[in-house]
Every structure is written in structure tokens, then in C-alpha cells.
CSV table of C-alpha atoms in Angstrom, one decimal:
chain,number,residue,atom,x,y,z
A,1,MET,CA,25.2,-6.6,14.8
A,2,SER,CA,22.5,-9.2,15.2
A,3,SER,CA,21.0,-8.4,18.6
A,4,ALA,CA,21.0,-4.7,17.9
A,5,THR,CA,19.5,-5.0,14.4
A,6,ARG,CA,16.4,-3.0,13.9
A,7,ALA,CA,13.8,-3.5,11.2
A,8,THR,CA,14.8,-0.1,9.7
A,9,ASP,CA,18.5,-1.0,9.4
A,10,TRP,CA,19.6,-1.8,5.9
A,11,ARG,CA,21.7,-4.9,5.7
A,12,PHE,CA,23.0,-7.2,2.9
A,13,ALA,CA,20.9,-10.2,2.1
A,14,THR,CA,22.4,-13.1,0.2
A,15,VAL,CA,20.3,-15.1,-2.2
A,16,ALA,CA,20.3,-18.6,-0.6
A,17,ALA,CA,18.1,-20.2,-3.2
A,18,ILE,CA,16.2,-19.1,-6.3
A,19,ALA,CA,13.5,-21.0,-8.1
A,20,PRO,CA,11.3,-20.1,-11.0
A,21,GLU,CA,7.7,-19.9,-9.8
A,22,THR,CA,6.1,-19.3,-13.2
A,23,PRO,CA,7.7,-18.3,-16.6
A,24,ARG,CA,7.7,-14.7,-15.4
A,25,ALA,CA,8.1,-14.9,-11.6
A,26,ALA,CA,10.8,-16.3,-9.3
A,27,THR,CA,10.9,-17.1,-5.6
A,28,LEU,CA,14.0,-16.1,-3.8
A,29,THR,CA,15.1,-17.4,-0.4
A,30,LEU,CA,17.2,-14.9,1.5
A,31,ASP,CA,19.9,-15.1,4.1
A,32,VAL,CA,19.4,-11.9,6.1
A,33,PRO,CA,21.7,-11.2,9.0
A,34,GLY,CA,19.7,-10.5,12.2
A,35,TRP,CA,16.4,-11.5,10.6
A,36,ARG,CA,14.0,-12.1,13.5
A,37,GLY,CA,10.9,-13.3,11.6
A,38,HIS,CA,7.8,-11.4,10.4
A,39,ARG,CA,4.1,-11.4,10.7
A,40,ALA,CA,2.1,-13.1,7.9
A,41,GLY,CA,1.2,-10.4,5.3
A,42,GLN,CA,4.2,-8.1,6.0
A,43,HIS,CA,6.6,-6.8,3.4
A,44,LEU,CA,10.3,-6.0,3.2
A,45,ASP,CA,12.1,-3.2,1.3
A,46,VAL,CA,14.9,-4.0,-1.1
A,47,ARG,CA,17.5,-1.7,-2.6
A,48,LEU,CA,19.7,-2.5,-5.6
A,49,THR,CA,22.8,-0.5,-6.4
A,50,ALA,CA,24.2,-0.3,-9.9
A,51,ASP,CA,28.0,0.1,-10.6
A,52,ASP,CA,27.6,3.8,-11.2
A,53,GLY,CA,26.0,4.2,-7.7
A,54,TYR,CA,22.5,4.4,-9.0
A,55,ARG,CA,20.1,2.9,-6.5
A,56,ALA,CA,16.5,1.6,-6.8
A,57,GLN,CA,14.3,0.7,-4.0
A,58,ARG,CA,11.0,-1.3,-3.9
A,59,SER,CA,8.7,-3.1,-1.4
A,60,TYR,CA,8.0,-6.8,-1.8
A,61,SER,CA,5.5,-8.9,0.2
A,62,ILE,CA,7.0,-11.9,2.1
A,63,ALA,CA,5.8,-15.2,0.9
A,64,SER,CA,7.3,-17.6,3.5
A,65,ALA,CA,5.7,-18.5,6.8
A,66,PRO,CA,6.6,-16.6,9.9
A,67,GLU,CA,7.9,-19.9,11.2
A,68,ASP,CA,10.5,-20.2,8.4
A,69,GLU,CA,14.0,-19.2,9.3
A,70,LYS,CA,14.8,-17.5,6.1
A,71,PRO,CA,12.4,-15.1,4.4
A,72,GLN,CA,11.2,-15.7,0.8
A,73,ILE,CA,9.9,-13.2,-1.7
A,74,THR,CA,8.2,-14.0,-4.9
A,75,VAL,CA,8.8,-11.4,-7.6
A,76,GLN,CA,6.7,-11.1,-10.8
A,77,GLU,CA,8.5,-9.5,-13.7
A,78,LEU,CA,6.8,-6.3,-14.8
A,79,GLU,CA,6.9,-5.0,-18.3
A,80,ASP,CA,9.2,-2.0,-18.4
A,81,GLY,CA,10.1,-2.8,-14.8
A,82,GLU,CA,13.5,-1.7,-13.6
A,83,VAL,CA,13.9,-3.8,-10.5
A,84,SER,CA,11.6,-6.8,-11.0
A,85,PRO,CA,13.5,-8.1,-14.1
A,86,TRP,CA,16.7,-8.3,-12.1
A,87,PHE,CA,15.1,-10.7,-9.6
A,88,VAL,CA,13.5,-12.9,-12.3
A,89,GLN,CA,16.2,-12.8,-15.1
A,90,VAL,CA,19.5,-12.0,-13.5
A,91,ALA,CA,19.6,-13.0,-9.8
A,92,ARG,CA,21.3,-16.2,-8.9
A,93,GLU,CA,22.5,-18.0,-5.7
A,94,GLY,CA,25.1,-16.0,-3.8
A,95,ASP,CA,24.0,-12.6,-5.2
A,96,ARG,CA,23.8,-9.8,-2.6
A,97,PHE,CA,21.6,-6.8,-2.2
A,98,GLU,CA,20.3,-4.7,0.6
A,99,VAL,CA,17.1,-5.3,2.5
A,100,ARG,CA,15.3,-4.0,5.5
A,101,GLY,CA,12.1,-4.9,7.3
A,102,PRO,CA,9.8,-6.5,8.0
A,103,PHE,CA,7.2,-3.6,7.7
A,104,GLY,CA,3.5,-3.2,7.8
A,105,GLY,CA,1.1,-3.9,10.6
A,106,TRP,CA,-2.4,-3.8,9.0
A,107,PHE,CA,-2.4,-6.3,6.2
A,108,VAL,CA,-1.4,-9.1,8.6
A,109,TRP,CA,-3.0,-12.2,10.0
A,110,ASP,CA,-2.1,-14.1,13.1
A,111,ALA,CA,-3.1,-17.7,13.9
A,112,ALA,CA,-4.5,-16.6,17.2
A,113,GLN,CA,-7.4,-15.0,15.3
A,114,THR,CA,-10.5,-17.2,15.3
A,115,GLU,CA,-12.8,-15.6,12.7
A,116,PRO,CA,-13.2,-17.3,9.3
A,117,LEU,CA,-10.7,-16.2,6.7
A,118,PHE,CA,-11.6,-15.2,3.2
A,119,LEU,CA,-8.6,-14.5,1.0
A,120,VAL,CA,-8.9,-13.0,-2.5
A,121,ALA,CA,-5.9,-12.6,-4.8
A,122,GLY,CA,-5.4,-11.1,-8.2
A,123,GLY,CA,-2.4,-12.7,-9.8
A,124,SER,CA,0.8,-12.1,-7.8
A,125,GLY,CA,-1.5,-10.6,-5.0
A,126,ILE,CA,-1.4,-14.2,-3.7
A,127,VAL,CA,2.1,-13.6,-2.2
A,128,PRO,CA,1.2,-12.1,1.3
A,129,LEU,CA,-1.9,-14.4,1.4
A,130,MET,CA,0.4,-17.4,0.9
A,131,SER,CA,2.3,-16.4,4.0
A,132,MET,CA,-1.0,-16.4,5.9
A,133,LEU,CA,-2.0,-19.8,4.6
A,134,ARG,CA,1.4,-21.3,5.5
A,135,HIS,CA,1.2,-19.7,8.9
A,136,ARG,CA,-2.2,-21.2,9.4
A,137,ARG,CA,-1.0,-24.7,8.3
A,138,ASN,CA,2.1,-24.5,10.5
A,139,GLN,CA,0.1,-23.5,13.6
A,140,GLY,CA,-2.6,-26.1,13.0
A,141,SER,CA,-5.2,-23.4,13.1
A,142,ALA,CA,-8.7,-24.8,12.5
A,143,VAL,CA,-10.1,-21.5,11.3
A,144,PRO,CA,-12.2,-22.0,8.1
A,145,VAL,CA,-10.3,-20.5,5.1
A,146,ARG,CA,-11.1,-20.1,1.5
A,147,LEU,CA,-8.9,-18.6,-1.2
A,148,LEU,CA,-10.3,-17.1,-4.4
A,149,LEU,CA,-7.5,-16.7,-6.9
A,150,SER,CA,-8.0,-14.8,-10.2
A,151,VAL,CA,-5.4,-15.3,-12.8
A,152,ARG,CA,-5.2,-14.9,-16.6
A,153,GLU,CA,-4.0,-18.4,-17.4
A,154,PRO,CA,-2.6,-21.6,-15.7
A,155,ASP,CA,1.0,-20.3,-16.1
A,156,ASP,CA,0.2,-17.4,-13.8
A,157,VAL,CA,-0.6,-19.6,-10.7
A,158,PHE,CA,2.1,-19.2,-8.0
A,159,TYR,CA,2.6,-22.1,-5.6
A,160,ALA,CA,0.3,-24.4,-7.6
A,161,ARG,CA,1.4,-27.7,-6.1
A,162,GLU,CA,1.6,-26.4,-2.5
A,163,LEU,CA,-1.9,-25.0,-2.8
A,164,GLU,CA,-3.2,-28.5,-3.3
A,165,THR,CA,-2.1,-29.5,0.2
A,166,ILE,CA,-2.3,-26.2,2.1
A,167,GLY,CA,-5.5,-27.2,3.9
A,168,ALA,CA,-7.6,-24.4,2.4
A,169,GLU,CA,-10.4,-24.5,-0.1
A,170,VAL,CA,-8.9,-23.0,-3.2
A,171,VAL,CA,-11.1,-21.6,-6.0
A,172,ILE,CA,-9.4,-20.4,-9.1
A,173,THR,CA,-10.9,-18.4,-11.9
A,174,TYR,CA,-9.1,-18.0,-15.2
A,175,THR,CA,-9.9,-14.7,-16.9
A,176,ARG,CA,-8.2,-15.3,-20.3
A,177,ARG,CA,-7.2,-18.9,-21.0
A,178,PRO,CA,-8.5,-21.7,-18.7
A,179,PRO,CA,-6.7,-25.1,-18.9
A,180,ALA,CA,-8.1,-27.7,-21.3
A,181,GLY,CA,-11.3,-29.3,-20.1
A,182,TRP,CA,-11.7,-26.7,-17.3
A,183,ASP,CA,-15.3,-26.6,-15.9
A,184,GLY,CA,-14.7,-24.1,-13.2
A,185,TYR,CA,-14.8,-20.3,-13.2
A,186,ALA,CA,-13.5,-18.6,-16.4
A,187,ARG,CA,-14.3,-15.0,-16.0
A,188,ARG,CA,-13.4,-12.0,-13.9
A,189,VAL,CA,-14.5,-12.0,-10.3
A,190,ASP,CA,-18.1,-10.7,-10.2
A,191,ARG,CA,-20.9,-10.5,-7.7
A,192,ASP,CA,-22.4,-13.9,-8.6
A,193,MET,CA,-19.0,-15.6,-8.1
A,194,LEU,CA,-18.4,-13.9,-4.7
A,195,GLN,CA,-21.9,-14.8,-3.7
A,196,GLU,CA,-21.1,-18.5,-4.3
A,197,VAL,CA,-17.5,-18.4,-3.0
A,198,ALA,CA,-17.1,-15.8,-0.3
A,199,LEU,CA,-16.8,-16.6,3.4
A,200,LEU,CA,-18.6,-13.6,4.8
A,201,GLY,CA,-18.8,-12.4,8.4
A,202,GLY,CA,-15.1,-13.1,9.2
A,203,ARG,CA,-12.0,-11.3,8.1
A,204,ALA,CA,-11.4,-10.7,4.4
A,205,TYR,CA,-8.0,-9.9,2.9
A,206,VAL,CA,-7.9,-8.7,-0.7
A,207,CYS,CA,-4.6,-8.2,-2.6
A,208,GLY,CA,-3.9,-7.5,-6.3
A,209,PRO,CA,-3.9,-4.7,-8.8
A,210,THR,CA,-5.9,-1.6,-7.9
A,211,THR,CA,-8.9,-2.1,-10.1
A,212,PHE,CA,-9.2,-5.7,-9.0
A,213,VAL,CA,-9.1,-4.8,-5.3
A,214,GLU,CA,-11.5,-1.9,-5.7
A,215,SER,CA,-14.0,-4.1,-7.4
A,216,VAL,CA,-13.8,-7.0,-5.1
A,217,ALA,CA,-13.9,-4.8,-1.9
A,218,ASP,CA,-17.0,-3.0,-3.2
A,219,LEU,CA,-18.8,-6.3,-4.1
A,220,LEU,CA,-18.0,-7.7,-0.7
A,221,ILE,CA,-19.6,-4.7,1.0
A,222,GLU,CA,-22.7,-5.1,-1.3
A,223,LEU,CA,-22.9,-8.7,-0.1
A,224,GLY,CA,-22.9,-7.6,3.5
A,225,GLN,CA,-19.3,-7.9,4.6
A,226,ALA,CA,-18.5,-5.1,7.1
A,227,PRO,CA,-16.0,-2.6,5.6
A,228,ALA,CA,-13.9,-2.7,8.8
A,229,ASP,CA,-13.5,-6.4,8.2
A,230,ILE,CA,-12.0,-6.0,4.7
A,231,ARG,CA,-8.3,-5.4,4.6
A,232,THR,CA,-6.7,-4.5,1.3
A,233,GLU,CA,-3.3,-4.2,-0.3
A,234,ARG,CA,-3.0,-2.8,-3.8
A,235,PHE,CA,-0.2,-3.1,-6.3
A,236,GLY,CA,0.8,-0.2,-8.3
A,237,GLY,CA,3.9,1.1,-10.1
A,238,GLY,CA,6.8,-1.0,-11.0
B,1,MET,CA,28.7,-2.5,-2.8
B,2,SER,CA,26.9,-2.8,-6.0
B,3,THR,CA,24.5,-5.6,-7.1
B,4,ARG,CA,25.9,-7.8,-9.8
B,5,GLY,CA,24.1,-7.3,-13.1
B,6,PHE,CA,21.8,-4.5,-12.0
B,7,HIS,CA,21.7,-1.4,-14.2
B,8,ARG,CA,19.6,1.8,-14.4
B,9,ARG,CA,16.8,1.3,-16.9
B,10,ARG,CA,15.0,4.5,-16.4
B,11,ALA,CA,16.1,8.0,-17.3
B,12,THR,CA,16.0,10.2,-14.3
B,13,ALA,CA,16.5,13.7,-15.8
B,14,ASP,CA,15.1,15.6,-12.9
B,15,HIS,CA,17.4,14.0,-10.4
B,16,GLY,CA,17.3,16.8,-7.9
B,17,ARG,CA,13.5,16.6,-7.8
B,18,LEU,CA,13.4,13.0,-6.7
B,19,PRO,CA,13.8,12.3,-3.0
B,20,PRO,CA,16.2,9.5,-1.9
B,21,GLY,CA,14.9,6.0,-2.6
B,22,GLN,CA,12.1,7.2,-4.9
B,23,TYR,CA,11.4,6.4,-8.6
B,24,LEU,CA,9.4,8.3,-11.1
B,25,GLU,CA,5.9,6.9,-11.9
B,26,GLY,CA,3.9,7.8,-14.9
B,27,GLY,CA,0.6,6.4,-13.6
B,28,PHE,CA,-1.2,7.1,-10.4
B,29,PRO,CA,-1.0,4.0,-8.1
B,30,VAL,CA,-3.5,3.7,-5.2
B,31,LEU,CA,-2.7,2.6,-1.7
B,32,SER,CA,-5.4,2.1,0.9
B,33,ALA,CA,-5.9,-0.1,3.9
B,34,GLY,CA,-9.5,-1.0,3.1
B,35,PRO,CA,-12.5,-0.5,0.8
B,36,THR,CA,-13.2,2.9,-0.7
B,37,PRO,CA,-15.9,4.7,1.3
B,38,ARG,CA,-18.6,6.4,-0.6
B,39,THR,CA,-20.3,9.3,1.2
B,40,PRO,CA,-23.1,11.1,-0.6
B,41,LEU,CA,-22.3,14.8,-1.1
B,42,SER,CA,-25.6,15.6,0.7
B,43,GLU,CA,-24.2,14.1,3.9
B,44,TRP,CA,-20.7,15.4,3.5
B,45,THR,CA,-19.4,18.0,5.8
B,46,PHE,CA,-15.9,19.3,6.6
B,47,SER,CA,-15.2,20.3,10.3
B,48,ILE,CA,-12.5,22.1,12.2
B,49,THR,CA,-12.7,20.8,15.8
B,50,GLY,CA,-10.8,20.2,19.0
B,51,GLU,CA,-8.4,22.7,20.5
B,52,VAL,CA,-9.6,25.8,18.6
B,53,ASP,CA,-11.3,29.0,19.8
B,54,GLY,CA,-14.4,28.1,17.9
B,55,GLU,CA,-15.4,25.0,15.9
B,56,ARG,CA,-16.4,25.4,12.2
B,57,SER,CA,-18.2,23.2,9.8
B,58,TRP,CA,-19.0,23.5,6.1
B,59,THR,CA,-21.5,21.6,3.9
B,60,TRP,CA,-20.4,20.5,0.5
B,61,GLU,CA,-22.1,23.5,-1.1
B,62,GLU,CA,-20.5,25.9,1.4
B,63,PHE,CA,-17.1,24.3,0.9
B,64,GLN,CA,-17.4,24.7,-2.9
B,65,ALA,CA,-18.1,28.4,-2.4
B,66,LEU,CA,-14.8,29.0,-0.6
B,67,PRO,CA,-11.9,30.6,-2.5
B,68,ARG,CA,-10.1,28.0,-4.6
B,69,GLU,CA,-6.5,27.4,-5.4
B,70,THR,CA,-5.0,25.1,-8.1
B,71,PRO,CA,-1.6,23.8,-6.8
B,72,THR,CA,0.7,21.9,-9.1
B,73,VAL,CA,3.0,19.8,-7.0
B,74,ASP,CA,5.2,16.7,-6.9
B,75,ILE,CA,3.9,13.8,-4.7
B,76,HIS,CA,5.9,11.1,-3.1
B,77,CYS,CA,4.5,7.8,-1.8
B,78,VAL,CA,6.2,5.8,0.9
B,79,THR,CA,6.0,2.7,-1.3
B,80,SER,CA,8.7,4.5,-3.3
B,81,TRP,CA,7.0,6.0,-6.4
B,82,SER,CA,6.9,9.7,-7.0
B,83,LYS,CA,4.8,11.6,-9.5
B,84,PHE,CA,5.8,15.1,-10.8
B,85,ASP,CA,3.5,18.1,-11.6
B,86,THR,CA,0.2,16.7,-10.4
B,87,THR,CA,-2.5,19.4,-10.6
B,88,TRP,CA,-5.2,19.7,-8.0
B,89,GLU,CA,-8.1,22.0,-7.1
B,90,GLY,CA,-9.2,22.8,-3.6
B,91,VAL,CA,-9.1,25.1,-0.6
B,92,SER,CA,-6.0,26.0,1.3
B,93,VAL,CA,-6.0,25.0,4.9
B,94,ASP,CA,-5.0,28.6,5.6
B,95,THR,CA,-8.3,29.7,4.1
B,96,LEU,CA,-10.2,27.2,6.4
B,97,LEU,CA,-8.3,28.7,9.4
B,98,GLU,CA,-9.0,32.3,8.6
B,99,ASP,CA,-11.5,32.8,11.3
B,100,VAL,CA,-10.2,30.1,13.6
B,101,GLU,CA,-7.4,30.2,16.1
B,102,PRO,CA,-5.7,26.8,16.6
B,103,LEU,CA,-4.7,26.4,20.3
B,104,GLY,CA,-2.9,23.0,20.1
B,105,GLY,CA,0.3,22.4,18.2
B,106,TYR,CA,-0.9,19.3,16.5
B,107,VAL,CA,-3.7,18.2,14.2
B,108,THR,CA,-5.3,14.9,13.4
B,109,ALA,CA,-7.0,14.6,10.0
B,110,PHE,CA,-10.0,12.3,10.3
B,111,CYS,CA,-11.7,10.6,7.4
B,112,ASP,CA,-14.6,8.4,6.2
B,113,GLY,CA,-13.7,4.8,6.8
B,114,GLY,CA,-12.0,5.6,10.1
B,115,TYR,CA,-8.6,6.6,8.7
B,116,THR,CA,-6.6,9.2,10.6
B,117,THR,CA,-3.2,10.8,10.3
B,118,ASN,CA,-1.3,13.2,12.5
B,119,LEU,CA,0.6,16.3,11.6
B,120,PRO,CA,2.2,19.3,13.4
B,121,VAL,CA,0.1,22.5,12.8
B,122,GLU,CA,3.1,24.1,11.0
B,123,ASP,CA,3.0,21.3,8.3
B,124,VAL,CA,-0.6,22.3,7.3
B,125,THR,CA,-0.3,26.1,7.5
B,126,GLY,CA,1.7,28.7,5.6
B,127,GLY,CA,0.6,27.6,2.1
B,128,LYS,CA,1.7,23.9,2.6
B,129,ALA,CA,-1.6,22.1,2.7
B,130,TRP,CA,-5.0,22.0,0.9
B,131,VAL,CA,-8.3,20.1,1.0
B,132,VAL,CA,-8.7,19.2,-2.6
B,133,PHE,CA,-11.7,18.0,-4.6
B,134,GLY,CA,-10.3,18.2,-8.1
B,135,TYR,CA,-7.5,16.3,-9.8
B,136,ASP,CA,-6.2,17.0,-13.3
B,137,GLY,CA,-9.2,19.2,-14.1
B,138,GLU,CA,-11.8,16.5,-13.1
B,139,PRO,CA,-13.7,15.8,-9.8
B,140,LEU,CA,-11.4,13.7,-7.6
B,141,GLU,CA,-12.2,10.0,-8.0
B,142,PRO,CA,-13.3,8.0,-5.0
B,143,GLU,CA,-10.3,5.6,-5.3
B,144,HIS,CA,-8.0,8.6,-5.1
B,145,GLY,CA,-9.8,10.0,-2.1
B,146,GLY,CA,-12.8,11.8,-3.5
B,147,PRO,CA,-15.0,13.6,-2.8
B,148,ALA,CA,-12.1,15.4,-1.0
B,149,ARG,CA,-8.7,14.6,0.4
B,150,LEU,CA,-6.0,16.4,2.2
B,151,LEU,CA,-3.0,17.4,0.1
B,152,VAL,CA,0.3,17.8,2.0
B,153,PRO,CA,2.8,17.3,-0.8
B,154,HIS,CA,6.0,18.0,1.2
B,155,LEU,CA,5.4,14.9,3.3
B,156,TYR,CA,4.9,11.2,2.2
B,157,PHE,CA,1.5,10.8,0.5
B,158,TRP,CA,-0.1,8.8,3.3
B,159,LYS,CA,-0.2,12.1,5.2
B,160,SER,CA,-2.5,13.4,2.4
B,161,ALA,CA,-5.4,11.6,3.9
B,162,LYS,CA,-8.1,10.4,1.5
B,163,TRP,CA,-11.8,10.9,2.1
B,164,VAL,CA,-11.0,13.6,4.7
B,165,ARG,CA,-13.9,15.0,6.7
B,166,GLY,CA,-12.1,17.3,9.1
B,167,LEU,CA,-9.2,18.5,11.1
B,168,ARG,CA,-9.1,18.0,14.9
B,169,PHE,CA,-6.6,20.3,16.6
B,170,MET,CA,-4.8,18.7,19.6
B,171,GLU,CA,-2.4,19.8,22.3
B,172,TYR,CA,-0.5,16.5,22.0
B,173,ASP,CA,0.8,14.6,19.0
B,174,GLU,CA,-1.3,11.4,18.6
B,175,PRO,CA,-0.2,8.9,16.1
B,176,GLY,CA,-2.7,8.2,13.4
B,177,PHE,CA,-3.6,5.0,11.5
B,178,TRP,CA,-0.3,4.2,9.6
B,179,GLU,CA,1.8,5.9,12.3
B,180,THR,CA,0.4,3.4,14.9
B,181,LEU,CA,1.4,0.6,12.5
B,182,GLY,CA,5.0,1.4,12.3
B,183,TYR,CA,5.2,4.2,9.8
B,184,HIS,CA,7.1,7.4,10.7
B,185,ASP,CA,5.4,10.1,12.7
B,186,ARG,CA,6.3,12.9,10.4
B,187,GLY,CA,7.2,11.4,7.0
B,188,ASP,CA,9.6,13.8,5.4
B,189,PRO,CA,10.5,12.2,2.0
B,190,TRP,CA,13.7,14.2,1.8
B,191,LEU,CA,14.9,12.8,5.1
B,192,GLU,CA,13.5,9.4,4.0
B,193,GLN,CA,11.4,9.1,7.1
B,194,ARG,CA,9.4,6.0,6.0
B,195,TYR,CA,9.1,3.9,9.2
B,196,GLN,CA,9.4,4.5,12.9
B,197,GLY,CA,13.1,4.6,13.6
B,198,ASP,CA,14.1,6.2,10.3
């Protein structure tokens, strides 16, 4: 099967490892037969099947680097979600479910690109951007990069330890509850913050909930970033 | 083979209305590749160009004066949400083509922001497609494609191009934005044509 596997073929993935990322999110490492890598920023589709035959399908961004042998996804549990709670609360090593992919050719970054990179994430929107940061680190890319991450509170930061050594300037703003003694940003991303933080003139990637992405993309245009150099990915639904 | 510990959590009463792999969404998620373009209505036009016997163009005011329809339709996004009974207001593509003879068999919808999508002519004629400027009784919001978007509800929703500015008729099928990036050329949700190769 492996040599003939196409991205569109459904196959069974096995959970090789699972680790809590935050109290409400988990990172799963997957064994996928015939997996031939991905481009940083791409997603895969998953399909879960209940005993009564009911199936549910979702798309999840890939968190791992293209260089990693096994793809990883990080899933944030959504209130009233149907699929995400299974990944966070139920899944354990050895569980199997269907996947296919990778998919998506727009919200991707390759280390061959030379323009400065400005990444903006709202909450779990960091997942595809983390794949880009890991790719950049693995390839030894010298492209200037800055990540602006907006989260409600410290518990919402994915990959917190790895971000310290990822080789990027990481700026975090806490919109609800900053850590004790915090003297950094503690508000929603606004024009002043972007003026101080944004790397303009290169390529910007913005990922998060719709209202967040809309607002950040509009502000970046106001600050002079060319619309064609702003790539967005929005979360919606559950 | 079923997934250990996974159960249905959502009632799906209208099972026959939901295409394979889709789930019912109450909100109205947004999917776009870039920032939301904002074109002033004074600069907005809608054009019929390309392989036609005569090109046509309407200003916003002229477009508003065309006969309107208010389709209520189910919509299906490739990212797997569907939304039932969405109500729109706009102009049928049939109305736009009343005095125009398309010569090519394909059409490319082109948009502010550079987005394009390709469709066979038969997917936008015969009461199957509209250019809409109203949603749920209100002007269509920019993030949902306002001032006007294409509405082709029988195909995945990326075919319902946001911020649409015209239809270019073509002799050949030319893949549009998402179609060039690995998404299916036609995008029939009932055949689950999500990606190239489906």
C-alpha cells in the first residue's frame, strides 16, 4: 500500500504517543502508514467512527516539523465539541482512527523562502505556525522571525518550553489573566501593539478565531503590509 | 472499524440533508486565504466578460435595480460544516445572462483580493447560482463576502466566491485559487469531492 498511497486515501492512524499540552489540549503523535511528510502549515483530515457506524470528520493543522517522521496534531477541546473531546479526554496510545492528507497549499511556509516572517496566533492558532517555526529551526534558516501569541491566560500557551529555544522572538499577550508579576502585554492585539511588534514587509501568517484574524489582518494592512503578503487561516465550527 | 470510546454527541435529525462527512453548524464560520478586501460601492462593478457575444457591466446602483430573488438554501463547507436554511438576497446568474450568450463551456468567477474559482457553465445556470448582496435580511457583511458574493449552494462553499466582481466565460476549464492548491475541480459535496483525486 505504501508506495501507492495518495494524500486523499483514508488509512488508519495509530496513536503512537499522547501528551497533555495544556489542561484542555493534547498533542498526539501518529503512526500513519504511507505518510510521506507535509509542508509546514498544512492540515490533515480525521474521521472517527462510533460503534453504531456514525462518523464524524474534522480538519486539524499539523504541529510537527516536515522533517519529523511521524505527524503530530494538537487538539484543543471545544465546549460542546463532538470530536475534539475524544482527542483530549479519551484517546490513549494504541487507539486507531482514520486520517488522510496532508492538504492545503496556501497557508504554508518553506525554509527556501527568504523574506522576514511575522507569525500571529490567537490561542490554538499557533499549531500550524509551530510547524513553520520547527521547520525553520531544523533547516537552520536565518530568516528573521517573530511570533506574536495572544492567549487568555498562561494555561493556554501551547509548546511553552519549546518556544523558549525555538530561535524566534516570541511576544505573548495575555488578554484575561497574565501571570503574576507580568510586565508585558496584557490586552487584545491592537494597532499600537502591532506597530511595536510586527515585522512588516515580509510574509505574515495569521491564524486563530475569525474575529481575531479579521482584526489583525486589517490592522496589518493599515500599518502598510501588502494584502497579498498576509496569509490567513481561520478557525470556525467545532 | 470503530474508534474506541467515540460516540455521537449531536442530534442529526435531518440525516438525509447532510452530505457525507459533514456536520451541522449553528454559527457561520468564515474561511478565507487572506485579509478581507473592502471596495467602496462607488467603485464596485460586476462584469460578464470573456467568451460571450457581448460583454456586460453593472455599477452597484444598476445591479441593485435588477430583479431580485431570495433563495433559502443549505450550504456545505469543505472544512466539513454545513448550515441549513440560510437565506440570501441577490440576482440569479440566469438574470445576468438574459441578454448574453456564453460561448465557452466554463466560467471563472473573479474577485477583489485576486481570488478566483472555476465552474462549468451548467453549474451556474438553470436556477442554480446567484450573485447575492444580502444575508438573513441584512446587507452581506464583508467577512462573509460583502458587498457581493457568488452563491452556488449545490457545490462546496469555496465555489461561492466572496467579494465577486464578475464572471469570465472561457472555452477551457482553468483551475482557480483553491483548485490550483489541491482542492477538487468541481467540489460536489454529495460525492465528497473535497480534494484533487477524490
